[in-house]
GROMACS .gro file of C-alpha atoms in nm:
model
  489
    1UNK     CA    1  -0.788  -6.720  -4.297
    2UNK     CA    2  -0.894  -6.582  -3.960
    3UNK     CA    3  -0.776  -6.726  -3.633
    4UNK     CA    4  -0.998  -6.954  -3.430
    5UNK     CA    5  -1.126  -6.843  -3.093
    6UNK     CA    6  -0.898  -7.035  -2.848
    7UNK     CA    7  -1.183  -7.076  -2.598
    8UNK     CA    8  -1.474  -7.155  -2.833
    9UNK     CA    9  -1.365  -7.262  -3.184
   10UNK     CA   10  -1.628  -7.264  -3.459
   11UNK     CA   11  -1.653  -7.643  -3.451
   12UNK     CA   12  -1.774  -7.631  -3.091
   13UNK     CA   13  -1.996  -7.330  -3.156
   14UNK     CA   14  -2.167  -7.523  -3.438
   15UNK     CA   15  -2.254  -7.799  -3.191
   16UNK     CA   16  -2.462  -7.557  -2.982
   17UNK     CA   17  -2.798  -7.456  -3.124
   18UNK     CA   18  -2.832  -7.081  -3.167
   19UNK     CA   19  -2.465  -6.994  -3.104
   20UNK     CA   20  -2.323  -6.777  -3.381
   21UNK     CA   21  -1.996  -6.861  -3.551
   22UNK     CA   22  -1.706  -6.625  -3.498
   23UNK     CA   23  -1.735  -6.484  -3.850
   24UNK     CA   24  -2.112  -6.426  -3.826
   25UNK     CA   25  -2.069  -6.067  -3.712
   26UNK     CA   26  -1.849  -5.988  -4.011
   27UNK     CA   27  -2.107  -6.137  -4.248
   28UNK     CA   28  -2.379  -5.928  -4.083
   29UNK     CA   29  -2.171  -5.611  -4.110
   30UNK     CA   30  -2.114  -5.670  -4.483
   31UNK     CA   31  -2.484  -5.733  -4.540
   32UNK     CA   32  -2.572  -5.407  -4.363
   33UNK     CA   33  -2.312  -5.217  -4.567
   34UNK     CA   34  -2.448  -5.345  -4.899
   35UNK     CA   35  -2.806  -5.274  -4.789
   36UNK     CA   36  -2.712  -4.914  -4.707
   37UNK     CA   37  -2.555  -4.869  -5.052
   38UNK     CA   38  -2.856  -5.017  -5.226
   39UNK     CA   39  -3.101  -4.797  -5.038
   40UNK     CA   40  -2.928  -4.467  -5.120
   41UNK     CA   41  -3.011  -4.257  -5.424
   42UNK     CA   42  -2.662  -4.103  -5.428
   43UNK     CA   43  -2.363  -4.273  -5.276
   44UNK     CA   44  -2.044  -4.102  -5.155
   45UNK     CA   45  -1.784  -4.303  -4.965
   46UNK     CA   46  -1.508  -4.132  -4.767
   47UNK     CA   47  -1.188  -4.260  -4.610
   48UNK     CA   48  -0.956  -4.050  -4.395
   49UNK     CA   49  -0.596  -4.039  -4.512
   50UNK     CA   50  -0.452  -4.010  -4.163
   51UNK     CA   51  -0.531  -4.003  -3.793
   52UNK     CA   52  -0.402  -3.654  -3.713
   53UNK     CA   53  -0.428  -3.698  -3.336
   54UNK     CA   54  -0.251  -4.033  -3.337
   55UNK     CA   55  -0.004  -3.921  -3.606
   56UNK     CA   56  -0.043  -4.235  -3.817
   57UNK     CA   57  -0.184  -4.336  -4.155
   58UNK     CA   58  -0.536  -4.469  -4.196
   59UNK     CA   59  -0.624  -4.757  -4.429
   60UNK     CA   60  -0.950  -4.799  -4.616
   61UNK     CA   61  -1.190  -5.065  -4.491
   62UNK     CA   62  -1.228  -5.394  -4.676
   63UNK     CA   63  -1.587  -5.308  -4.774
   64UNK     CA   64  -1.483  -4.979  -4.934
   65UNK     CA   65  -1.200  -5.155  -5.119
   66UNK     CA   66  -1.448  -5.412  -5.254
   67UNK     CA   67  -1.661  -5.129  -5.393
   68UNK     CA   68  -1.354  -4.955  -5.539
   69UNK     CA   69  -1.247  -5.281  -5.703
   70UNK     CA   70  -1.590  -5.320  -5.864
   71UNK     CA   71  -1.575  -4.966  -6.003
   72UNK     CA   72  -1.214  -4.998  -6.123
   73UNK     CA   73  -1.265  -5.338  -6.283
   74UNK     CA   74  -0.957  -5.472  -6.107
   75UNK     CA   75  -0.851  -5.557  -5.755
   76UNK     CA   76  -0.780  -5.241  -5.552
   77UNK     CA   77  -0.577  -5.272  -5.231
   78UNK     CA   78  -0.533  -5.017  -4.954
   79UNK     CA   79  -0.185  -4.941  -5.087
   80UNK     CA   80  -0.303  -4.885  -5.446
   81UNK     CA   81  -0.622  -4.688  -5.381
   82UNK     CA   82  -0.441  -4.354  -5.427
   83UNK     CA   83  -0.341  -4.457  -5.782
   84UNK     CA   84  -0.701  -4.483  -5.901
   85UNK     CA   85  -0.784  -4.236  -6.180
   86UNK     CA   86  -1.147  -4.299  -6.271
   87UNK     CA   87  -1.412  -4.028  -6.257
   88UNK     CA   88  -1.560  -4.213  -5.960
   89UNK     CA   89  -1.251  -4.141  -5.747
   90UNK     CA   90  -1.115  -3.817  -5.606
   91UNK     CA   91  -0.812  -3.778  -5.381
   92UNK     CA   92  -0.786  -3.472  -5.156
   93UNK     CA   93  -0.422  -3.440  -5.041
   94UNK     CA   94  -0.502  -3.229  -4.734
   95UNK     CA   95  -0.753  -2.998  -4.573
   96UNK     CA   96  -0.550  -2.699  -4.692
   97UNK     CA   97  -0.554  -2.830  -5.049
   98UNK     CA   98  -0.933  -2.851  -5.033
   99UNK     CA   99  -0.952  -2.495  -4.902
  100UNK     CA  100  -0.742  -2.366  -5.190
  101UNK     CA  101  -0.954  -2.555  -5.442
  102UNK     CA  102  -1.274  -2.441  -5.609
  103UNK     CA  103  -1.523  -2.638  -5.400
  104UNK     CA  104  -1.790  -2.438  -5.222
  105UNK     CA  105  -1.714  -2.357  -4.858
  106UNK     CA  106  -1.934  -2.552  -4.621
  107UNK     CA  107  -1.943  -2.283  -4.350
  108UNK     CA  108  -1.847  -1.925  -4.272
  109UNK     CA  109  -1.542  -2.058  -4.089
  110UNK     CA  110  -1.424  -2.245  -4.400
  111UNK     CA  111  -1.488  -1.933  -4.611
  112UNK     CA  112  -1.268  -1.724  -4.380
  113UNK     CA  113  -1.001  -1.994  -4.367
  114UNK     CA  114  -0.996  -2.005  -4.747
  115UNK     CA  115  -0.943  -1.629  -4.762
  116UNK     CA  116  -0.654  -1.653  -4.516
  117UNK     CA  117  -0.498  -1.952  -4.694
  118UNK     CA  118  -0.517  -1.783  -5.034
  119UNK     CA  119  -0.376  -1.462  -4.886
  120UNK     CA  120  -0.076  -1.651  -4.752
  121UNK     CA  121  -0.036  -1.851  -5.074
  122UNK     CA  122   0.000  -1.516  -5.251
  123UNK     CA  123   0.315  -1.446  -5.050
  124UNK     CA  124   0.158  -1.202  -4.804
  125UNK     CA  125   0.179  -1.219  -4.424
  126UNK     CA  126  -0.138  -1.373  -4.289
  127UNK     CA  127  -0.136  -1.125  -3.999
  128UNK     CA  128  -0.183  -0.838  -4.247
  129UNK     CA  129  -0.520  -0.973  -4.363
  130UNK     CA  130  -0.825  -0.762  -4.280
  131UNK     CA  131  -0.982  -1.051  -4.088
  132UNK     CA  132  -0.697  -1.049  -3.838
  133UNK     CA  133  -0.739  -0.677  -3.779
  134UNK     CA  134  -1.114  -0.715  -3.734
  135UNK     CA  135  -1.111  -1.015  -3.500
  136UNK     CA  136  -0.939  -0.949  -3.167
  137UNK     CA  137  -0.941  -1.318  -3.072
  138UNK     CA  138  -0.781  -1.416  -3.403
  139UNK     CA  139  -0.515  -1.148  -3.367
  140UNK     CA  140  -0.440  -1.266  -3.013
  141UNK     CA  141  -0.411  -1.623  -3.140
  142UNK     CA  142  -0.148  -1.527  -3.396
  143UNK     CA  143   0.035  -1.323  -3.133
  144UNK     CA  144   0.037  -1.621  -2.896
  145UNK     CA  145   0.159  -1.856  -3.168
  146UNK     CA  146   0.441  -1.622  -3.264
  147UNK     CA  147   0.543  -1.560  -2.902
  148UNK     CA  148   0.548  -1.929  -2.813
  149UNK     CA  149   0.781  -2.003  -3.101
  150UNK     CA  150   1.022  -1.736  -2.978
  151UNK     CA  151   1.281  -1.731  -2.702
  152UNK     CA  152   1.130  -1.448  -2.498
  153UNK     CA  153   0.959  -1.530  -2.169
  154UNK     CA  154   0.629  -1.341  -2.170
  155UNK     CA  155   0.258  -1.355  -2.107
  156UNK     CA  156   0.199  -1.628  -2.365
  157UNK     CA  157   0.436  -1.881  -2.206
  158UNK     CA  158   0.402  -1.836  -1.834
  159UNK     CA  159   0.478  -1.480  -1.723
  160UNK     CA  160   0.199  -1.307  -1.527
  161UNK     CA  161   0.343  -0.961  -1.443
  162UNK     CA  162   0.225  -0.643  -1.272
  163UNK     CA  163   0.106  -0.793  -0.945
  164UNK     CA  164  -0.174  -0.984  -1.121
  165UNK     CA  165  -0.110  -1.270  -0.877
  166UNK     CA  166  -0.172  -1.227  -0.507
  167UNK     CA  167   0.146  -1.260  -0.303
  168UNK     CA  168   0.171  -1.592  -0.117
  169UNK     CA  169   0.333  -1.417   0.179
  170UNK     CA  170   0.092  -1.364   0.463
  171UNK     CA  171  -0.197  -1.496   0.255
  172UNK     CA  172  -0.404  -1.811   0.254
  173UNK     CA  173  -0.220  -2.115   0.391
  174UNK     CA  174  -0.038  -2.337   0.142
  175UNK     CA  175   0.004  -2.713   0.162
  176UNK     CA  176   0.317  -2.917   0.102
  177UNK     CA  177   0.147  -3.072  -0.201
  178UNK     CA  178   0.081  -2.730  -0.356
  179UNK     CA  179   0.438  -2.611  -0.299
  180UNK     CA  180   0.581  -2.936  -0.436
  181UNK     CA  181   0.356  -2.897  -0.739
  182UNK     CA  182   0.505  -2.555  -0.811
  183UNK     CA  183   0.858  -2.692  -0.781
  184UNK     CA  184   0.778  -2.956  -1.044
  185UNK     CA  185   0.576  -2.744  -1.289
  186UNK     CA  186   0.473  -2.383  -1.218
  187UNK     CA  187   0.217  -2.383  -1.500
  188UNK     CA  188   0.031  -2.677  -1.347
  189UNK     CA  189   0.031  -2.491  -1.014
  190UNK     CA  190  -0.106  -2.180  -1.187
  191UNK     CA  191  -0.394  -2.369  -1.347
  192UNK     CA  192  -0.489  -2.579  -1.047
  193UNK     CA  193  -0.416  -2.355  -0.749
  194UNK     CA  194  -0.466  -2.001  -0.881
  195UNK     CA  195  -0.716  -2.036  -1.165
  196UNK     CA  196  -0.875  -2.337  -0.992
  197UNK     CA  197  -0.930  -2.525  -1.316
  198UNK     CA  198  -1.086  -2.847  -1.192
  199UNK     CA  199  -1.021  -3.167  -1.388
  200UNK     CA  200  -1.324  -3.348  -1.523
  201UNK     CA  201  -1.338  -3.677  -1.340
  202UNK     CA  202  -1.488  -3.970  -1.528
  203UNK     CA  203  -1.584  -4.258  -1.296
  204UNK     CA  204  -1.386  -4.563  -1.396
  205UNK     CA  205  -1.484  -4.927  -1.368
  206UNK     CA  206  -1.176  -5.031  -1.172
  207UNK     CA  207  -1.069  -5.393  -1.169
  208UNK     CA  208  -0.944  -5.365  -0.812
  209UNK     CA  209  -0.899  -5.104  -0.542
  210UNK     CA  210  -0.687  -4.813  -0.664
  211UNK     CA  211  -0.365  -4.713  -0.483
  212UNK     CA  212  -0.525  -4.382  -0.382
  213UNK     CA  213  -0.831  -4.549  -0.233
  214UNK     CA  214  -0.618  -4.810  -0.060
  215UNK     CA  215  -0.408  -4.534   0.097
  216UNK     CA  216  -0.717  -4.353   0.225
  217UNK     CA  217  -0.856  -4.674   0.373
  218UNK     CA  218  -0.535  -4.762   0.558
  219UNK     CA  219  -0.492  -4.406   0.690
  220UNK     CA  220  -0.850  -4.413   0.816
  221UNK     CA  221  -0.804  -4.748   0.989
  222UNK     CA  222  -0.477  -4.656   1.161
  223UNK     CA  223  -0.612  -4.321   1.281
  224UNK     CA  224  -0.916  -4.488   1.433
  225UNK     CA  225  -0.705  -4.758   1.596
  226UNK     CA  226  -0.446  -4.525   1.751
  227UNK     CA  227  -0.719  -4.298   1.887
  228UNK     CA  228  -0.914  -4.589   2.033
  229UNK     CA  229  -0.652  -4.802   2.206
  230UNK     CA  230  -0.487  -4.715   2.534
  231UNK     CA  231  -0.175  -4.497   2.492
  232UNK     CA  232   0.160  -4.677   2.500
  233UNK     CA  233   0.320  -4.622   2.839
  234UNK     CA  234   0.673  -4.704   2.721
  235UNK     CA  235   0.841  -4.726   2.380
  236UNK     CA  236   0.901  -5.098   2.434
  237UNK     CA  237   0.539  -5.182   2.520
  238UNK     CA  238   0.409  -5.448   2.282
  239UNK     CA  239   0.065  -5.471   2.128
  240UNK     CA  240  -0.154  -5.726   2.303
  241UNK     CA  241  -0.341  -6.005   2.121
  242UNK     CA  242  -0.665  -5.823   2.202
  243UNK     CA  243  -0.535  -5.503   2.041
  244UNK     CA  244  -0.422  -5.693   1.733
  245UNK     CA  245  -0.767  -5.847   1.706
  246UNK     CA  246  -0.923  -5.503   1.742
  247UNK     CA  247  -0.711  -5.361   1.457
  248UNK     CA  248  -0.824  -5.647   1.233
  249UNK     CA  249  -1.187  -5.574   1.324
  250UNK     CA  250  -1.149  -5.203   1.245
  251UNK     CA  251  -0.977  -5.292   0.919
  252UNK     CA  252  -1.246  -5.543   0.821
  253UNK     CA  253  -1.523  -5.293   0.895
  254UNK     CA  254  -1.351  -5.030   0.680
  255UNK     CA  255  -1.306  -5.282   0.398
  256UNK     CA  256  -1.677  -5.367   0.415
  257UNK     CA  257  -1.771  -4.998   0.406
  258UNK     CA  258  -1.552  -4.925   0.105
  259UNK     CA  259  -1.686  -5.233  -0.073
  260UNK     CA  260  -2.045  -5.121  -0.008
  261UNK     CA  261  -1.962  -4.783  -0.162
  262UNK     CA  262  -1.832  -4.955  -0.476
  263UNK     CA  263  -1.470  -4.847  -0.429
  264UNK     CA  264  -1.293  -5.183  -0.429
  265UNK     CA  265  -1.327  -5.315  -0.784
  266UNK     CA  266  -1.423  -5.665  -0.893
  267UNK     CA  267  -1.508  -5.912  -0.613
  268UNK     CA  268  -1.251  -6.178  -0.704
  269UNK     CA  269  -0.957  -5.937  -0.720
  270UNK     CA  270  -1.081  -5.746  -0.417
  271UNK     CA  271  -1.087  -6.067  -0.213
  272UNK     CA  272  -0.714  -6.111  -0.272
  273UNK     CA  273  -0.636  -5.740  -0.218
  274UNK     CA  274  -0.839  -5.736   0.103
  275UNK     CA  275  -0.642  -6.031   0.240
  276UNK     CA  276  -0.313  -5.856   0.167
  277UNK     CA  277  -0.437  -5.532   0.323
  278UNK     CA  278  -0.544  -5.698   0.648
  279UNK     CA  279  -0.215  -5.890   0.662
  280UNK     CA  280  -0.029  -5.560   0.619
  281UNK     CA  281  -0.219  -5.415   0.914
  282UNK     CA  282  -0.100  -5.700   1.135
  283UNK     CA  283   0.258  -5.662   1.013
  284UNK     CA  284   0.230  -5.290   1.078
  285UNK     CA  285   0.202  -5.356   1.451
  286UNK     CA  286   0.527  -5.553   1.446
  287UNK     CA  287   0.698  -5.273   1.252
  288UNK     CA  288   0.550  -5.017   1.490
  289UNK     CA  289   0.697  -5.192   1.794
  290UNK     CA  290   1.038  -5.193   1.627
  291UNK     CA  291   1.014  -4.825   1.530
  292UNK     CA  292   0.909  -4.709   1.877
  293UNK     CA  293   1.192  -4.906   2.035
  294UNK     CA  294   1.439  -4.768   1.778
  295UNK     CA  295   1.359  -4.404   1.857
  296UNK     CA  296   1.239  -4.438   2.216
  297UNK     CA  297   0.902  -4.273   2.151
  298UNK     CA  298   0.528  -4.335   2.182
  299UNK     CA  299   0.238  -4.205   1.967
  300UNK     CA  300   0.086  -3.879   2.092
  301UNK     CA  301  -0.109  -3.735   1.796
  302UNK     CA  302  -0.254  -3.927   1.500
  303UNK     CA  303  -0.362  -3.714   1.202
  304UNK     CA  304  -0.243  -3.386   1.354
  305UNK     CA  305  -0.399  -3.102   1.153
  306UNK     CA  306  -0.266  -2.748   1.121
  307UNK     CA  307  -0.419  -2.463   0.923
  308UNK     CA  308  -0.738  -2.669   0.879
  309UNK     CA  309  -1.019  -2.827   1.083
  310UNK     CA  310  -1.012  -2.525   1.313
  311UNK     CA  311  -0.644  -2.565   1.403
  312UNK     CA  312  -0.398  -2.273   1.377
  313UNK     CA  313  -0.171  -2.244   1.077
  314UNK     CA  314   0.202  -2.306   1.083
  315UNK     CA  315   0.427  -2.015   0.986
  316UNK     CA  316   0.767  -2.015   0.816
  317UNK     CA  317   0.970  -1.696   0.782
  318UNK     CA  318   1.186  -1.718   0.470
  319UNK     CA  319   1.323  -1.365   0.483
  320UNK     CA  320   1.260  -1.024   0.630
  321UNK     CA  321   0.887  -0.957   0.618
  322UNK     CA  322   0.820  -1.271   0.415
  323UNK     CA  323   0.618  -1.532   0.602
  324UNK     CA  324   0.440  -1.827   0.445
  325UNK     CA  325   0.131  -1.964   0.616
  326UNK     CA  326   0.108  -2.341   0.590
  327UNK     CA  327  -0.157  -2.607   0.633
  328UNK     CA  328  -0.166  -2.984   0.629
  329UNK     CA  329  -0.213  -3.297   0.832
  330UNK     CA  330   0.064  -3.504   0.989
  331UNK     CA  331  -0.018  -3.874   0.983
  332UNK     CA  332   0.139  -3.939   1.321
  333UNK     CA  333   0.342  -3.759   1.582
  334UNK     CA  334   0.547  -3.959   1.835
  335UNK     CA  335   0.731  -3.821   2.136
  336UNK     CA  336   0.972  -3.956   2.394
  337UNK     CA  337   0.838  -3.991   2.749
  338UNK     CA  338   1.069  -3.711   2.869
  339UNK     CA  339   0.937  -3.477   2.598
  340UNK     CA  340   1.279  -3.408   2.445
  341UNK     CA  341   1.253  -3.610   2.123
  342UNK     CA  342   0.991  -3.573   1.851
  343UNK     CA  343   0.939  -3.809   1.556
  344UNK     CA  344   0.718  -3.699   1.266
  345UNK     CA  345   0.580  -3.984   1.054
  346UNK     CA  346   0.422  -3.955   0.711
  347UNK     CA  347   0.257  -4.283   0.609
  348UNK     CA  348   0.312  -4.410   0.255
  349UNK     CA  349   0.124  -4.711   0.121
  350UNK     CA  350   0.309  -4.747  -0.209
  351UNK     CA  351   0.657  -4.863  -0.299
  352UNK     CA  352   0.972  -4.698  -0.167
  353UNK     CA  353   1.150  -4.765  -0.496
  354UNK     CA  354   1.004  -4.480  -0.702
  355UNK     CA  355   1.006  -4.109  -0.630
  356UNK     CA  356   1.189  -4.121  -0.297
  357UNK     CA  357   1.563  -4.084  -0.356
  358UNK     CA  358   1.829  -4.066  -0.090
  359UNK     CA  359   1.787  -3.730   0.082
  360UNK     CA  360   2.136  -3.681   0.224
  361UNK     CA  361   2.249  -3.451  -0.059
  362UNK     CA  362   1.926  -3.251  -0.077
  363UNK     CA  363   1.671  -3.307   0.202
  364UNK     CA  364   1.389  -3.160  -0.010
  365UNK     CA  365   1.484  -3.312  -0.349
  366UNK     CA  366   1.479  -2.978  -0.536
  367UNK     CA  367   1.150  -2.880  -0.373
  368UNK     CA  368   0.966  -3.195  -0.476
  369UNK     CA  369   0.971  -3.352  -0.126
  370UNK     CA  370   0.884  -3.082   0.126
  371UNK     CA  371   0.665  -3.274   0.368
  372UNK     CA  372   0.935  -3.386   0.611
  373UNK     CA  373   1.079  -3.044   0.707
  374UNK     CA  374   0.741  -2.873   0.672
  375UNK     CA  375   0.568  -3.117   0.907
  376UNK     CA  376   0.861  -3.100   1.149
  377UNK     CA  377   0.830  -2.720   1.159
  378UNK     CA  378   0.455  -2.744   1.218
  379UNK     CA  379   0.502  -3.000   1.496
  380UNK     CA  380   0.756  -2.778   1.673
  381UNK     CA  381   0.505  -2.492   1.681
  382UNK     CA  382   0.267  -2.692   1.903
  383UNK     CA  383   0.233  -2.575   2.261
  384UNK     CA  384   0.341  -2.916   2.393
  385UNK     CA  385   0.665  -2.914   2.192
  386UNK     CA  386   0.848  -2.649   2.393
  387UNK     CA  387   1.072  -2.906   2.562
  388UNK     CA  388   1.176  -3.073   2.236
  389UNK     CA  389   1.548  -3.068   2.154
  390UNK     CA  390   1.562  -3.338   1.883
  391UNK     CA  391   1.332  -3.369   1.581
  392UNK     CA  392   1.323  -3.657   1.332
  393UNK     CA  393   1.102  -3.669   1.026
  394UNK     CA  394   1.037  -3.979   0.813
  395UNK     CA  395   0.834  -4.118   0.530
  396UNK     CA  396   0.719  -4.454   0.663
  397UNK     CA  397   0.620  -4.716   0.407
  398UNK     CA  398   0.366  -4.921   0.597
  399UNK     CA  399   0.295  -5.214   0.365
  400UNK     CA  400   0.482  -5.525   0.262
  401UNK     CA  401   0.524  -5.369  -0.084
  402UNK     CA  402   0.710  -5.080   0.079
  403UNK     CA  403   0.903  -5.322   0.302
  404UNK     CA  404   0.808  -5.110   0.607
  405UNK     CA  405   1.107  -4.884   0.531
  406UNK     CA  406   1.163  -4.538   0.671
  407UNK     CA  407   1.322  -4.266   0.459
  408UNK     CA  408   1.408  -3.940   0.627
  409UNK     CA  409   1.650  -3.767   0.859
  410UNK     CA  410   1.702  -3.578   1.184
  411UNK     CA  411   1.589  -3.222   1.116
  412UNK     CA  412   1.873  -2.989   1.208
  413UNK     CA  413   1.996  -2.648   1.098
  414UNK     CA  414   2.123  -2.762   0.753
  415UNK     CA  415   1.786  -2.918   0.668
  416UNK     CA  416   1.594  -2.614   0.795
  417UNK     CA  417   1.814  -2.373   0.602
  418UNK     CA  418   1.773  -2.566   0.279
  419UNK     CA  419   1.397  -2.589   0.337
  420UNK     CA  420   1.365  -2.214   0.396
  421UNK     CA  421   1.584  -2.138   0.094
  422UNK     CA  422   1.361  -2.348  -0.132
  423UNK     CA  423   1.043  -2.194   0.012
  424UNK     CA  424   1.193  -1.851  -0.055
  425UNK     CA  425   1.252  -1.936  -0.422
  426UNK     CA  426   0.901  -2.077  -0.459
  427UNK     CA  427   0.734  -1.790  -0.274
  428UNK     CA  428   0.926  -1.518  -0.460
  429UNK     CA  429   0.862  -1.687  -0.796
  430UNK     CA  430   0.487  -1.704  -0.733
  431UNK     CA  431   0.486  -1.342  -0.620
  432UNK     CA  432   0.677  -1.238  -0.934
  433UNK     CA  433   0.434  -1.416  -1.167
  434UNK     CA  434   0.669  -1.694  -1.282
  435UNK     CA  435   0.456  -1.981  -1.418
  436UNK     CA  436   0.630  -2.156  -1.710
  437UNK     CA  437   0.542  -2.511  -1.812
  438UNK     CA  438   0.835  -2.740  -1.731
  439UNK     CA  439   0.785  -3.099  -1.851
  440UNK     CA  440   1.100  -3.248  -1.698
  441UNK     CA  441   1.293  -3.534  -1.851
  442UNK     CA  442   1.146  -3.796  -2.083
  443UNK     CA  443   1.109  -4.135  -1.918
  444UNK     CA  444   0.888  -4.439  -1.957
  445UNK     CA  445   0.700  -4.296  -2.255
  446UNK     CA  446   0.619  -3.952  -2.115
  447UNK     CA  447   0.768  -3.644  -1.952
  448UNK     CA  448   0.815  -3.694  -1.579
  449UNK     CA  449   0.604  -3.391  -1.480
  450UNK     CA  450   0.330  -3.468  -1.733
  451UNK     CA  451   0.261  -3.836  -1.674
  452UNK     CA  452  -0.007  -3.781  -1.409
  453UNK     CA  453  -0.084  -3.414  -1.480
  454UNK     CA  454  -0.452  -3.321  -1.517
  455UNK     CA  455  -0.360  -3.045  -1.764
  456UNK     CA  456  -0.117  -3.221  -1.998
  457UNK     CA  457  -0.349  -3.185  -2.297
  458UNK     CA  458  -0.328  -2.806  -2.267
  459UNK     CA  459   0.044  -2.807  -2.343
  460UNK     CA  460   0.196  -2.836  -2.692
  461UNK     CA  461   0.351  -3.156  -2.819
  462UNK     CA  462   0.694  -2.990  -2.829
  463UNK     CA  463   0.667  -2.878  -2.467
  464UNK     CA  464   1.029  -2.975  -2.400
  465UNK     CA  465   1.152  -2.750  -2.681
  466UNK     CA  466   0.923  -2.470  -2.562
  467UNK     CA  467   1.081  -2.492  -2.216
  468UNK     CA  468   1.435  -2.500  -2.354
  469UNK     CA  469   1.368  -2.184  -2.555
  470UNK     CA  470   1.288  -1.977  -2.247
  471UNK     CA  471   1.480  -2.140  -1.960
  472UNK     CA  472   1.779  -1.905  -1.993
  473UNK     CA  473   1.567  -1.595  -1.925
  474UNK     CA  474   1.717  -1.420  -1.621
  475UNK     CA  475   1.377  -1.393  -1.453
  476UNK     CA  476   1.367  -1.772  -1.444
  477UNK     CA  477   1.716  -1.797  -1.296
  478UNK     CA  478   1.628  -1.878  -0.932
  479UNK     CA  479   1.363  -2.130  -1.034
  480UNK     CA  480   1.590  -2.301  -1.290
  481UNK     CA  481   1.866  -2.325  -1.030
  482UNK     CA  482   1.619  -2.496  -0.796
  483UNK     CA  483   1.456  -2.730  -1.047
  484UNK     CA  484   1.748  -2.803  -1.279
  485UNK     CA  485   2.076  -2.723  -1.101
  486UNK     CA  486   2.387  -2.745  -1.316
  487UNK     CA  487   2.547  -2.999  -1.081
  488UNK     CA  488   2.241  -3.224  -1.116
  489UNK     CA  489   2.195  -3.244  -0.739
   0.00000   0.00000   0.00000
């Protein structure tokens, strides 16, 4: 017996004229099925044995089992269908079994596949078949398959030799996000940054505002507010009630604009999210007063661009004759009134719990968190930073969910040296054509570098084994030492 609808049981549905019972759709489906069978001159029913993509068995539908039962003269269940032996039933164990059978090929592709399958079944190497010699693409496919199963690092698993890749040194400016992407997975960097394979975006009907959209909205509001209000004269200067009201007005206007553009999800959920967002903006001003007093600084440059929007690039020399050009945008730059202290702030609107470990042991987290030293270097290259003697760089979590925490450090020689060392490894590896796919560790149902990757479907299911087979290649040594150091740092 089926379960009742907890909201509208059949008894209550029956009391309303014209309202269908819960099982009415099933009755209609069965009627349509029987009508289709009756209308056909010849009837063939198929059921897939397995869902190959989902890697699970498929069961026959109840309507097909009813028909099978009528033909067999006894009750046939999904688990006993395979045991049927009548002339009305045929079981095909697999696609390959069908190819090797005597049925007529349905296409030229099936004809060629049958030739290859029979050739291999005869104990001969499939690569020695005439088809492979005649079809360059087919031959390349077998070569790729063989190479990817091996332990050699080559052109089929991430090596692009012979200066096929333009050197990153002295070239177009790179962003922190791009460099961090290479540190996580060079193959993803290769597809997105060098081949420029753009993901196909499908507009989603979001229930509420997405984290990405929320971050953009808050950044936009804070930039507009800091640019509009009078500069802070001292680090201890508090925000006035009028300024707090103005921030709420800017925030409300931005919320209205995003809602009009259909970027905030369903109205009921957006109403709650909007309230939290505006409350966070007010709390931000309290946190800002505490931060300015803590460091003795005042805001001087919101959304400071470099290498974009007409602003000069930043430059980092990582070795003799090797200079990386960099671009980006610093969310906020604060400076002490005497010009000696600089604080670089990178706003974060998510949680501080995930993805931001303690940075004392490694200030760049194996190349995956480069923004702090990169932005500090860019800020120091400004004309008005010549008097600076102290630089601090922080991720600042500016919502209640992030607890208004700061994660970062004073940027001194040890941090700069580590930063330049990591940039050297990344730059040299790109120049040398090193682009293997590295999935990372398995956690929460996926590989850490694949969970949000636009290109994950291009990689094999055994991507972790594929990486392990090649990771000991000496050409990968510097990258492996960066991404997967033996000490686990």
